[in-house]
Short mmCIF file of C-alpha atoms in Angstrom, two decimals:
data_model
loop_
_atom_site.label_atom_id
_atom_site.label_comp_id
_atom_site.label_asym_id
_atom_site.label_seq_id
_atom_site.Cartn_x
_atom_site.Cartn_y
_atom_site.Cartn_z
CA MET A 29 81.79 37.53 18.29
CA SER A 30 80.20 39.25 21.25
CA ARG A 31 77.12 39.85 18.33
CA TYR A 32 77.55 35.93 17.96
CA MET A 33 77.26 35.61 22.12
CA ALA A 34 74.41 37.54 22.66
CA ILE A 35 72.66 35.85 20.13
CA LEU A 36 73.76 32.33 21.74
CA ALA A 37 72.05 33.45 25.30
CA ARG A 38 69.30 34.69 23.65
CA ARG A 39 68.87 30.90 22.00
CA ALA A 40 69.69 29.27 25.28
CA ILE A 41 66.85 30.80 27.00
CA ARG A 42 64.45 29.78 24.49
CA TRP A 43 66.07 25.71 24.20
CA ASN A 44 65.51 25.56 27.85
CA LEU A 45 62.15 26.15 27.68
CA ILE A 46 61.45 23.56 24.69
CA LEU A 47 63.43 20.93 26.42
CA THR A 48 61.22 21.45 29.79
CA GLN A 49 58.25 20.48 28.03
CA GLN A 50 56.87 17.05 27.46
CA SER A 51 57.23 16.77 24.20
CA LEU A 52 59.35 18.40 21.05
CA PRO A 53 57.92 20.90 18.87
CA ASP A 54 56.64 19.99 15.36
CA GLY A 55 58.93 19.10 12.86
CA GLY A 56 58.68 22.64 11.04
CA THR A 57 58.96 24.09 14.37
CA MET A 58 62.02 22.16 15.33
CA LYS A 59 64.34 22.69 11.84
CA ARG A 60 63.67 26.58 12.06
CA PHE A 61 65.14 26.19 15.58
CA VAL A 62 67.86 23.79 14.93
CA ARG A 63 68.85 25.61 12.16
CA LYS A 64 69.21 28.63 14.18
CA GLY A 65 71.74 27.12 16.15
CA VAL A 66 71.92 24.66 19.64
CA PRO A 67 73.50 25.59 22.05
CA ALA A 68 76.52 23.89 23.34
CA GLN A 69 75.09 23.31 26.85
CA TYR A 70 72.32 21.35 25.17
CA ARG A 71 73.66 19.59 21.81
CA GLY A 72 74.23 16.35 23.39
CA LYS A 73 70.68 16.34 24.81
CA VAL A 74 69.45 17.92 21.85
CA TRP A 75 71.53 15.73 19.28
CA MET A 76 70.62 12.19 20.75
CA MET A 77 66.84 13.13 20.64
CA THR A 78 67.05 14.43 16.84
CA SER A 79 69.06 11.52 15.62
CA GLY A 80 66.82 8.72 17.23
CA ALA A 81 70.13 7.91 19.18
CA ASN A 82 67.93 7.78 22.09
CA PHE A 83 65.90 5.51 20.64
CA LEU A 84 68.52 2.63 20.10
CA LYS A 85 69.79 3.40 23.62
CA SER A 86 65.98 3.11 24.78
CA ARG A 87 66.68 -0.86 23.40
CA GLN A 88 69.77 -1.41 24.99
CA PRO A 89 70.44 0.22 27.98
CA ASN A 90 73.31 -1.33 28.95
CA LEU A 91 74.91 -1.98 25.86
CA TYR A 92 77.91 0.62 26.23
CA GLN A 93 78.89 -0.47 29.38
CA ASP A 94 78.71 -4.58 28.37
CA LEU A 95 80.84 -3.59 25.28
CA VAL A 96 83.35 -1.77 27.32
CA GLY A 97 84.13 -3.88 29.87
CA ASP A 98 84.60 -6.63 27.37
CA ILE A 99 88.37 -7.23 27.65
CA SER A 100 88.73 -9.37 24.53
CA HIS A 101 91.47 -8.71 22.09
CA GLN A 102 90.15 -7.87 18.72
CA SER A 103 92.28 -6.80 15.42
CA TRP A 104 90.89 -3.23 15.69
CA ASP A 105 92.33 -2.65 19.21
CA GLU A 106 96.02 -1.49 17.98
CA ILE A 107 94.83 0.50 15.16
CA ILE A 108 92.39 1.98 17.05
CA GLN A 109 95.15 2.61 19.82
CA ASN A 110 97.42 3.96 16.75
CA ASP A 111 94.93 6.58 15.63
CA LEU A 112 94.81 8.26 19.00
CA ASN A 113 97.79 10.24 19.32
CA ARG A 114 96.70 11.87 15.12
CA THR A 115 93.38 12.74 16.81
CA TYR A 116 93.28 16.44 16.91
CA PRO A 117 96.93 16.32 18.52
CA ASP A 118 96.76 20.25 19.46
CA ASN A 119 93.26 20.03 20.85
CA ILE A 120 93.92 20.83 25.05
CA TYR A 121 90.95 17.82 25.22
CA PHE A 122 93.05 14.89 23.65
CA VAL A 123 96.41 15.87 25.31
CA PRO A 124 98.26 12.97 26.71
CA SER A 125 97.49 13.04 30.38
CA SER A 126 96.13 10.98 33.23
CA ASP A 127 92.54 13.42 33.17
CA GLY A 128 92.79 13.78 29.45
CA LYS A 129 90.01 12.52 27.27
CA LEU A 130 92.17 10.19 25.19
CA ASN A 131 91.13 7.05 27.12
CA SER A 132 87.44 7.70 26.59
CA LEU A 133 87.72 8.38 22.94
CA TYR A 134 89.46 4.76 22.83
CA ASN A 135 86.69 2.96 24.71
CA ILE A 136 83.99 4.50 22.20
CA LEU A 137 85.75 3.87 18.74
CA ARG A 138 86.57 -0.31 20.37
CA ALA A 139 83.26 -0.27 21.73
CA SER A 140 81.55 0.93 18.46
CA ALA A 141 84.41 -1.62 16.57
CA ARG A 142 82.36 -4.19 18.49
CA HIS A 143 79.03 -3.22 17.97
CA ASN A 144 79.00 -2.58 14.11
CA THR A 145 80.47 -5.51 13.25
CA SER A 146 80.57 -5.05 9.44
CA VAL A 147 82.71 -1.70 9.81
CA GLY A 148 85.05 -2.53 12.99
CA TYR A 149 87.27 0.73 13.06
CA CYS A 150 88.10 2.97 10.17
CA GLN A 151 90.34 5.82 10.09
CA GLY A 152 88.33 9.13 10.05
CA LEU A 153 86.06 7.43 12.87
CA ASN A 154 88.29 8.60 15.02
CA TYR A 155 88.08 12.62 14.20
CA VAL A 156 83.78 12.27 14.31
CA ALA A 157 84.04 10.44 17.57
CA GLY A 158 86.41 12.82 19.09
CA LEU A 159 84.52 15.31 18.08
CA LEU A 160 81.45 14.25 19.26
CA LEU A 161 83.37 13.93 22.85
CA ILE A 162 84.33 17.02 22.55
CA ALA A 163 80.29 18.42 21.91
CA THR A 164 78.37 15.76 24.44
CA LYS A 165 81.25 15.30 26.74
CA ASP A 166 79.51 11.97 27.84
CA GLU A 167 81.69 8.52 26.09
CA GLU A 168 77.65 6.59 26.13
CA GLN A 169 76.27 9.58 24.16
CA SER A 170 78.83 9.75 21.68
CA PHE A 171 78.98 6.19 21.24
CA TRP A 172 75.26 6.19 20.59
CA LEU A 173 75.74 9.06 18.20
CA LEU A 174 78.65 7.42 16.19
CA THR A 175 76.19 4.26 16.10
CA VAL A 176 73.56 6.43 14.53
CA LEU A 177 75.35 7.92 12.06
CA ILE A 178 77.40 4.65 11.05
CA ARG A 179 74.01 2.68 10.39
CA ASN A 180 71.24 4.92 9.71
CA ILE A 181 72.22 8.41 8.77
CA LEU A 182 75.96 7.56 6.73
CA PRO A 183 75.07 4.05 5.80
CA SER A 184 78.08 2.21 3.68
CA TYR A 185 80.13 5.10 4.43
CA TYR A 186 82.87 3.44 6.58
CA SER A 187 81.98 -0.38 5.72
CA SER A 188 85.41 -2.37 3.89
CA ASN A 189 84.26 -1.27 0.47
CA MET A 190 82.90 2.04 1.38
CA GLN A 191 80.02 1.97 -1.18
CA GLY A 192 78.09 4.65 0.36
CA LEU A 193 81.22 7.26 0.12
CA ILE A 194 81.71 6.41 -3.16
CA THR A 195 78.56 6.65 -4.25
CA ASP A 196 77.79 10.18 -2.62
CA ILE A 197 80.67 11.53 -3.96
CA ALA A 198 79.35 10.32 -7.79
CA VAL A 199 76.20 12.00 -6.26
CA LEU A 200 77.98 15.25 -5.56
CA GLY A 201 79.38 14.92 -8.70
CA GLU A 202 76.01 15.23 -10.51
CA LEU A 203 75.00 17.70 -8.27
CA VAL A 204 77.76 20.09 -9.69
CA ARG A 205 76.85 19.22 -13.12
CA LEU A 206 73.30 20.38 -12.47
CA LYS A 207 74.33 23.37 -10.32
CA SER A 208 77.30 24.62 -11.81
CA SER A 209 77.76 23.37 -15.16
CA LYS A 210 80.94 25.47 -15.98
CA LEU A 211 82.70 23.59 -12.93
CA ASP A 212 81.96 20.57 -13.93
CA ARG A 213 83.14 20.86 -17.45
CA LEU A 214 86.34 22.25 -16.18
CA LEU A 215 86.90 19.54 -13.71
CA LYS A 216 86.50 17.18 -16.60
CA ASP A 217 88.86 19.03 -18.60
CA LEU A 218 91.61 18.74 -15.90
CA ASN A 219 91.07 15.26 -15.65
CA LEU A 220 90.57 15.99 -12.16
CA PRO A 221 88.27 13.18 -10.29
CA TRP A 222 86.32 13.85 -7.40
CA PRO A 223 87.33 11.65 -4.96
CA ILE A 224 90.42 13.63 -4.93
CA LEU A 225 88.92 17.03 -3.94
CA VAL A 226 85.73 15.92 -1.42
CA THR A 227 86.52 12.42 -0.11
CA LYS A 228 88.07 14.17 3.22
CA TRP A 229 85.28 16.22 3.76
CA PHE A 230 82.98 13.43 3.44
CA ILE A 231 84.61 10.85 5.75
CA CYS A 232 85.21 13.32 8.57
CA LEU A 233 82.03 14.78 8.09
CA PHE A 234 83.81 17.94 7.44
CA ALA A 235 85.55 17.74 11.40
CA GLU A 236 89.52 18.53 10.59
CA VAL A 237 88.33 20.42 7.39
CA LEU A 238 86.06 23.03 9.01
CA PRO A 239 86.32 25.20 11.85
CA VAL A 240 84.79 23.45 14.72
CA GLU A 241 82.25 25.92 15.83
CA THR A 242 81.25 25.69 12.10
CA VAL A 243 80.85 22.18 12.08
CA LEU A 244 79.07 21.80 15.02
CA ARG A 245 76.38 24.14 13.61
CA VAL A 246 76.37 21.68 10.70
CA TRP A 247 75.95 18.47 13.04
CA ASP A 248 73.39 20.45 14.14
CA CYS A 249 71.33 20.53 11.13
CA MET A 250 72.56 17.01 10.15
CA PHE A 251 71.29 15.16 13.05
CA ASN A 252 67.69 16.55 12.55
CA GLU A 253 67.45 16.58 8.92
CA GLY A 254 69.95 13.49 7.85
CA SER A 255 72.76 13.29 5.56
CA LYS A 256 71.35 15.79 2.64
CA ILE A 257 73.10 18.21 4.74
CA ILE A 258 76.61 17.04 3.90
CA PHE A 259 75.77 17.76 0.64
CA ARG A 260 74.27 21.66 1.29
CA VAL A 261 78.19 22.25 2.76
CA ALA A 262 80.07 21.12 0.37
CA LEU A 263 77.91 23.20 -2.53
CA THR A 264 77.62 25.87 -0.56
CA LEU A 265 81.81 25.96 -0.38
CA ILE A 266 82.03 25.13 -4.00
CA LYS A 267 79.34 27.98 -4.91
CA MET A 268 81.03 30.48 -2.37
CA ASN A 269 84.32 30.00 -4.09
CA GLU A 270 82.59 29.77 -7.52
CA LYS A 271 84.55 32.47 -9.39
CA GLU A 272 88.06 31.82 -8.20
CA LEU A 273 87.54 28.18 -8.76
CA LEU A 274 86.81 28.69 -12.76
CA ARG A 275 89.81 30.34 -13.44
CA CYS A 276 92.23 27.12 -12.07
CA THR A 277 94.24 26.40 -15.40
CA ASP A 278 95.83 23.42 -13.73
CA PHE A 279 95.30 20.30 -11.70
CA GLY A 280 97.71 21.04 -8.92
CA ASP A 281 96.24 24.37 -8.43
CA MET A 282 92.35 23.45 -8.58
CA ALA A 283 93.49 20.49 -6.15
CA GLU A 284 94.90 23.15 -3.80
CA LEU A 285 92.09 25.54 -3.77
CA PHE A 286 89.77 22.94 -2.43
CA LYS A 287 91.86 22.98 0.46
CA GLN A 288 91.93 26.54 0.59
CA ILE A 289 88.14 27.35 0.39
CA THR A 290 87.26 25.22 3.77
CA ARG A 291 89.92 27.56 5.64
CA SER A 292 88.28 31.08 3.62
CA SER A 293 86.98 33.71 5.74
CA SER A 294 83.82 32.80 4.76
CA VAL A 295 83.60 29.63 7.04
CA LEU A 296 84.77 31.01 10.19
CA ASP A 297 81.22 33.08 10.35
CA CYS A 298 79.53 29.68 11.30
CA HIS A 299 76.10 32.10 11.45
CA GLN A 300 76.56 33.16 8.05
CA PHE A 301 77.54 29.99 6.59
CA ILE A 302 74.87 28.41 7.83
CA GLU A 303 72.57 30.69 6.43
CA ALA A 304 74.25 30.37 3.13
CA MET A 305 74.01 26.74 3.25
CA PHE A 306 69.85 27.03 3.16
CA LYS A 307 70.08 29.38 0.00
CA LEU A 308 73.17 29.06 -2.16
CA PRO A 309 72.42 25.56 -3.57
CA GLY A 310 68.83 26.03 -4.01
CA SER A 311 66.12 23.52 -4.17
CA LEU A 312 67.80 20.20 -2.73
CA SER A 313 65.23 17.76 -1.67
CA SER A 314 65.96 14.38 0.29
CA SER A 315 63.87 12.63 -2.73
CA LYS A 316 66.04 13.74 -5.66
CA ILE A 317 69.54 12.72 -3.19
CA ASP A 318 68.04 9.34 -2.81
CA SER A 319 67.27 9.13 -6.70
CA LEU A 320 70.74 10.00 -7.74
CA ARG A 321 72.02 7.73 -5.30
CA VAL A 322 70.00 4.46 -6.76
CA ARG A 323 71.37 5.59 -10.32
CA PHE A 324 74.93 5.70 -9.06
CA ARG A 325 74.70 2.92 -6.89
CA GLN A 326 73.97 0.93 -9.76
CA VAL A 327 76.57 1.77 -11.92
CA ASN A 328 79.19 1.39 -9.02
CA VAL A 329 77.63 -2.01 -8.82
CA ARG A 330 78.53 -3.30 -12.36
#
Protein backbone atom coordinates (compact mmCIF):
# COMPACT_ATOMS: atom_id res chain seq x y z
CA MET A 1 0.00 0.00 0.00
CA SER A 2 2.84 2.43 0.83
CA ARG A 3 4.31 1.81 -2.63
CA TYR A 4 0.96 2.63 -4.23
CA MET A 5 0.62 5.82 -2.14
CA ALA A 6 4.05 6.93 -3.36
CA ILE A 7 2.94 6.33 -6.93
CA LEU A 8 -0.20 8.40 -6.31
CA ALA A 9 1.85 11.27 -4.87
CA ARG A 10 4.04 11.41 -8.00
CA ARG A 11 0.99 11.30 -10.24
CA ALA A 12 -0.68 14.11 -8.32
CA ILE A 13 2.25 16.37 -9.19
CA ARG A 14 1.98 15.45 -12.87
CA TRP A 15 -1.79 15.92 -12.92
CA ASN A 16 -1.44 19.32 -11.31
CA LEU A 17 0.80 20.37 -14.18
CA ILE A 18 -1.67 19.02 -16.75
CA LEU A 19 -4.65 20.80 -15.22
CA THR A 20 -2.88 24.17 -15.05
CA GLN A 21 -2.34 24.12 -18.82
CA GLN A 22 -4.79 25.89 -21.11
CA SER A 23 -5.81 22.69 -22.87
CA LEU A 24 -5.72 18.96 -22.19
CA PRO A 25 -3.04 16.76 -23.81
CA ASP A 26 -3.84 14.96 -27.07
CA GLY A 27 -5.97 11.82 -26.93
CA GLY A 28 -3.13 9.30 -26.77
CA THR A 29 -1.24 11.13 -24.06
CA MET A 30 -4.39 11.70 -22.05
CA LYS A 31 -5.30 8.03 -22.33
CA ARG A 32 -1.93 7.00 -20.90
CA PHE A 33 -2.24 9.41 -18.00
CA VAL A 34 -5.80 8.35 -17.19
CA ARG A 35 -5.01 4.64 -17.34
CA LYS A 36 -2.31 5.17 -14.72
CA GLY A 37 -4.90 6.68 -12.40
CA VAL A 38 -6.42 10.07 -11.63
CA PRO A 39 -5.57 11.34 -8.13
CA ALA A 40 -8.60 11.51 -5.85
CA GLN A 41 -8.47 15.30 -5.46
CA TYR A 42 -8.75 15.80 -9.25
CA ARG A 43 -11.26 13.08 -10.14
CA GLY A 44 -14.36 15.27 -10.31
CA LYS A 45 -12.68 17.86 -12.50
CA VAL A 46 -11.05 15.31 -14.80
CA TRP A 47 -14.20 13.19 -15.20
CA MET A 48 -16.21 16.31 -16.05
CA MET A 49 -13.71 17.22 -18.78
CA THR A 50 -13.07 13.80 -20.31
CA SER A 51 -16.69 12.59 -20.29
CA GLY A 52 -18.26 15.63 -21.96
CA ALA A 53 -20.22 16.53 -18.82
CA ASN A 54 -18.66 20.00 -18.75
CA PHE A 55 -20.06 20.65 -22.22
CA LEU A 56 -23.57 19.56 -21.20
CA LYS A 57 -23.40 21.76 -18.12
CA SER A 58 -22.23 24.77 -20.15
CA ARG A 59 -25.39 24.56 -22.25
CA GLN A 60 -27.68 24.62 -19.18
CA PRO A 61 -25.61 26.10 -16.34
CA ASN A 62 -28.56 26.63 -13.98
CA LEU A 63 -30.36 23.36 -14.70
CA TYR A 64 -29.35 21.45 -11.57
CA GLN A 65 -30.40 24.23 -9.21
CA ASP A 66 -33.72 24.53 -11.05
CA LEU A 67 -34.36 20.79 -10.81
CA VAL A 68 -33.50 20.65 -7.11
CA GLY A 69 -35.78 23.61 -6.53
CA ASP A 70 -38.71 21.85 -8.22
CA ILE A 71 -40.97 20.94 -5.29
CA SER A 72 -43.63 19.16 -7.34
CA HIS A 73 -44.21 15.54 -6.36
CA GLN A 74 -43.44 12.72 -8.79
CA SER A 75 -43.96 9.00 -8.46
CA TRP A 76 -40.20 8.38 -8.41
CA ASP A 77 -39.66 10.42 -5.24
CA GLU A 78 -40.91 7.78 -2.81
CA ILE A 79 -39.02 4.98 -4.56
CA ILE A 80 -35.81 7.00 -4.40
CA GLN A 81 -36.40 7.78 -0.74
CA ASN A 82 -36.90 4.10 0.07
CA ASP A 83 -33.65 3.18 -1.69
CA LEU A 84 -31.49 5.73 0.12
CA ASN A 85 -30.88 3.70 3.29
CA ARG A 86 -29.98 0.66 1.18
CA THR A 87 -27.18 2.57 -0.55
CA TYR A 88 -23.78 1.72 0.91
CA PRO A 89 -25.28 1.16 4.40
CA ASP A 90 -21.82 0.44 5.87
CA ASN A 91 -20.22 3.59 4.46
CA ILE A 92 -19.92 6.38 7.02
CA TYR A 93 -20.53 8.89 4.22
CA PHE A 94 -24.16 7.74 4.02
CA VAL A 95 -24.98 7.18 7.68
CA PRO A 96 -28.31 8.91 8.41
CA SER A 97 -27.35 12.15 10.17
CA SER A 98 -27.83 15.88 9.91
CA ASP A 99 -24.42 16.31 8.24
CA GLY A 100 -24.51 13.12 6.17
CA LYS A 101 -24.80 12.89 2.42
CA LEU A 102 -28.09 11.03 2.06
CA ASN A 103 -29.90 14.30 1.32
CA SER A 104 -27.33 15.13 -1.37
CA LEU A 105 -27.85 11.69 -2.91
CA TYR A 106 -31.61 12.22 -2.82
CA ASN A 107 -31.21 15.57 -4.61
CA ILE A 108 -29.06 14.01 -7.35
CA LEU A 109 -31.39 11.08 -8.02
CA ARG A 110 -34.52 13.23 -7.85
CA ALA A 111 -33.03 15.81 -10.26
CA SER A 112 -31.90 13.04 -12.60
CA ALA A 113 -35.38 11.50 -12.67
CA ARG A 114 -36.84 14.87 -13.65
CA HIS A 115 -34.22 15.62 -16.28
CA ASN A 116 -33.96 12.15 -17.83
CA THR A 117 -37.69 11.57 -18.11
CA SER A 118 -37.42 8.53 -20.39
CA VAL A 119 -35.60 6.76 -17.55
CA GLY A 120 -36.94 8.34 -14.41
CA TYR A 121 -35.36 6.23 -11.69
CA CYS A 122 -34.02 2.69 -11.87
CA GLN A 123 -32.65 0.63 -9.00
CA GLY A 124 -28.89 0.49 -9.42
CA LEU A 125 -28.62 4.19 -10.15
CA ASN A 126 -28.44 4.81 -6.39
CA TYR A 127 -25.14 2.89 -6.20
CA VAL A 128 -23.72 4.68 -9.24
CA ALA A 129 -24.79 8.13 -8.02
CA GLY A 130 -23.61 7.33 -4.50
CA LEU A 131 -20.10 6.47 -5.64
CA LEU A 132 -20.02 9.52 -7.92
CA LEU A 133 -20.82 11.63 -4.86
CA ILE A 134 -18.15 9.92 -2.77
CA ALA A 135 -15.57 10.49 -5.52
CA THR A 136 -16.43 14.08 -6.47
CA LYS A 137 -17.85 15.35 -3.15
CA ASP A 138 -20.00 17.61 -5.32
CA GLU A 139 -23.74 17.26 -5.97
CA GLU A 140 -23.81 19.12 -9.25
CA GLN A 141 -20.82 17.32 -10.73
CA SER A 142 -22.38 13.99 -9.70
CA PHE A 143 -25.65 14.94 -11.39
CA TRP A 144 -23.97 15.84 -14.68
CA LEU A 145 -21.76 12.74 -14.66
CA LEU A 146 -24.82 10.59 -14.02
CA THR A 147 -26.55 12.32 -16.92
CA VAL A 148 -23.61 11.58 -19.25
CA LEU A 149 -23.74 7.92 -18.24
CA ILE A 150 -27.49 7.64 -18.80
CA ARG A 151 -27.61 9.58 -22.07
CA ASN A 152 -24.26 9.07 -23.77
CA ILE A 153 -22.07 6.32 -22.37
CA LEU A 154 -24.74 3.73 -21.48
CA PRO A 155 -27.87 4.63 -23.45
CA SER A 156 -30.91 2.46 -22.69
CA TYR A 157 -29.26 0.68 -19.75
CA TYR A 158 -31.76 2.21 -17.38
CA SER A 159 -34.80 2.59 -19.64
CA SER A 160 -38.01 0.72 -18.88
CA ASN A 161 -37.11 -2.18 -21.18
CA MET A 162 -33.37 -2.03 -20.39
CA GLN A 163 -32.65 -2.69 -24.06
CA GLY A 164 -29.08 -1.41 -23.88
CA LEU A 165 -28.29 -3.55 -20.85
CA ILE A 166 -29.79 -6.69 -22.39
CA THR A 167 -27.88 -6.07 -25.62
CA ASP A 168 -24.54 -5.51 -23.89
CA ILE A 169 -24.87 -8.68 -21.81
CA ALA A 170 -25.46 -10.58 -25.07
CA VAL A 171 -22.38 -8.87 -26.54
CA LEU A 172 -20.32 -10.03 -23.55
CA GLY A 173 -21.55 -13.58 -24.11
CA GLU A 174 -20.38 -13.44 -27.73
CA LEU A 175 -17.00 -12.00 -26.71
CA VAL A 176 -16.55 -14.87 -24.25
CA ARG A 177 -17.43 -17.32 -27.04
CA LEU A 178 -14.72 -15.76 -29.20
CA LYS A 179 -12.07 -15.45 -26.48
CA SER A 180 -12.87 -18.34 -24.08
CA SER A 181 -14.67 -20.97 -26.13
CA LYS A 182 -14.35 -23.73 -23.51
CA LEU A 183 -16.08 -21.61 -20.89
CA ASP A 184 -18.78 -20.66 -23.38
CA ARG A 185 -19.51 -24.33 -24.06
CA LEU A 186 -19.55 -25.17 -20.36
CA LEU A 187 -22.04 -22.40 -19.54
CA LYS A 188 -24.30 -23.61 -22.35
CA ASP A 189 -24.05 -27.19 -21.07
CA LEU A 190 -25.06 -25.96 -17.60
CA ASN A 191 -27.94 -23.91 -19.09
CA LEU A 192 -26.64 -20.88 -17.21
CA PRO A 193 -27.63 -17.62 -18.93
CA TRP A 194 -25.34 -14.62 -18.79
CA PRO A 195 -27.93 -12.23 -17.26
CA ILE A 196 -27.95 -14.31 -14.05
CA LEU A 197 -24.19 -13.95 -13.77
CA VAL A 198 -23.39 -10.38 -14.76
CA THR A 199 -26.47 -8.13 -14.63
CA LYS A 200 -25.29 -6.49 -11.39
CA TRP A 201 -21.83 -5.96 -12.88
CA PHE A 202 -23.28 -3.94 -15.73
CA ILE A 203 -26.14 -2.08 -14.07
CA CYS A 204 -24.00 -0.90 -11.14
CA LEU A 205 -20.87 -0.44 -13.27
CA PHE A 206 -19.08 -2.68 -10.75
CA ALA A 207 -19.96 -0.43 -7.80
CA GLU A 208 -20.92 -2.69 -4.88
CA VAL A 209 -19.18 -5.47 -6.81
CA LEU A 210 -15.44 -4.64 -6.84
CA PRO A 211 -13.40 -2.78 -4.19
CA VAL A 212 -14.07 0.96 -4.27
CA GLU A 213 -10.57 2.03 -5.33
CA THR A 214 -10.59 -0.52 -8.15
CA VAL A 215 -14.00 0.75 -9.33
CA LEU A 216 -12.78 4.34 -9.28
CA ARG A 217 -9.78 3.40 -11.43
CA VAL A 218 -12.14 1.62 -13.83
CA TRP A 219 -14.34 4.71 -13.96
CA ASP A 220 -11.30 6.91 -14.67
CA CYS A 221 -10.92 4.92 -17.90
CA MET A 222 -14.65 4.61 -18.62
CA PHE A 223 -15.29 8.36 -18.55
CA ASN A 224 -12.37 8.87 -20.93
CA GLU A 225 -12.70 5.87 -23.27
CA GLY A 226 -16.38 4.95 -23.06
CA SER A 227 -18.37 1.80 -22.39
CA LYS A 228 -15.87 -0.62 -23.95
CA ILE A 229 -14.09 -0.44 -20.60
CA ILE A 230 -17.01 -2.30 -18.98
CA PHE A 231 -16.39 -5.22 -21.33
CA ARG A 232 -12.68 -5.16 -20.57
CA VAL A 233 -13.38 -5.41 -16.84
CA ALA A 234 -15.81 -8.30 -17.28
CA LEU A 235 -13.46 -10.21 -19.61
CA THR A 236 -10.52 -9.62 -17.27
CA LEU A 237 -12.40 -11.08 -14.31
CA ILE A 238 -13.33 -14.10 -16.41
CA LYS A 239 -9.83 -14.56 -17.89
CA MET A 240 -8.16 -14.24 -14.48
CA ASN A 241 -10.34 -17.02 -13.09
CA GLU A 242 -10.89 -19.14 -16.18
CA LYS A 243 -9.21 -22.27 -14.81
CA GLU A 244 -11.36 -22.25 -11.66
CA LEU A 245 -14.50 -21.54 -13.68
CA LEU A 246 -13.80 -24.44 -16.02
CA ARG A 247 -13.65 -26.82 -13.03
CA CYS A 248 -17.28 -26.11 -12.11
CA THR A 249 -19.72 -28.91 -12.87
CA ASP A 250 -22.87 -27.48 -11.33
CA PHE A 251 -25.19 -24.53 -12.09
CA GLY A 252 -25.12 -23.33 -8.47
CA ASP A 253 -21.36 -23.66 -8.05
CA MET A 254 -20.73 -21.66 -11.20
CA ALA A 255 -23.12 -18.89 -10.15
CA GLU A 256 -21.46 -18.72 -6.71
CA LEU A 257 -17.96 -18.62 -8.19
CA PHE A 258 -18.94 -15.65 -10.37
CA LYS A 259 -19.73 -13.82 -7.13
CA GLN A 260 -16.48 -14.89 -5.49
CA ILE A 261 -14.20 -13.79 -8.32
CA THR A 262 -15.17 -10.15 -7.69
CA ARG A 263 -13.87 -10.49 -4.12
CA SER A 264 -10.65 -12.36 -4.85
CA SER A 265 -7.15 -11.05 -4.09
CA SER A 266 -6.62 -10.30 -7.79
CA VAL A 267 -9.01 -7.33 -7.66
CA LEU A 268 -7.63 -5.76 -4.46
CA ASP A 269 -4.52 -4.32 -6.08
CA CYS A 270 -6.19 -1.81 -8.38
CA HIS A 271 -2.93 -0.94 -10.14
CA GLN A 272 -2.27 -4.54 -11.14
CA PHE A 273 -5.90 -5.10 -12.08
CA ILE A 274 -5.96 -2.12 -14.44
CA GLU A 275 -2.74 -3.33 -16.07
CA ALA A 276 -4.34 -6.75 -16.57
CA MET A 277 -7.50 -5.12 -17.92
CA PHE A 278 -5.58 -3.80 -20.93
CA LYS A 279 -3.67 -7.04 -21.54
CA LEU A 280 -5.72 -10.16 -20.76
CA PRO A 281 -8.75 -9.53 -23.01
CA GLY A 282 -6.54 -8.77 -26.00
CA SER A 283 -7.80 -6.56 -28.82
CA LEU A 284 -11.21 -5.02 -28.14
CA SER A 285 -12.10 -2.11 -30.39
CA SER A 286 -15.11 0.14 -30.09
CA SER A 287 -16.02 -0.70 -33.71
CA LYS A 288 -16.15 -4.42 -32.86
CA ILE A 289 -18.41 -3.77 -29.88
CA ASP A 290 -20.64 -1.46 -31.93
CA SER A 291 -21.07 -4.07 -34.66
CA LEU A 292 -21.98 -6.73 -32.09
CA ARG A 293 -24.45 -4.33 -30.50
CA VAL A 294 -26.20 -3.82 -33.82
CA ARG A 295 -26.35 -7.57 -34.35
CA PHE A 296 -27.77 -8.44 -30.93
CA ARG A 297 -30.06 -5.42 -30.76
CA GLN A 298 -31.73 -6.65 -33.94
CA VAL A 299 -32.07 -10.14 -32.44
CA ASN A 300 -33.62 -8.79 -29.25
CA VAL A 301 -36.09 -6.58 -31.12
CA ARG A 302 -37.50 -9.47 -33.14
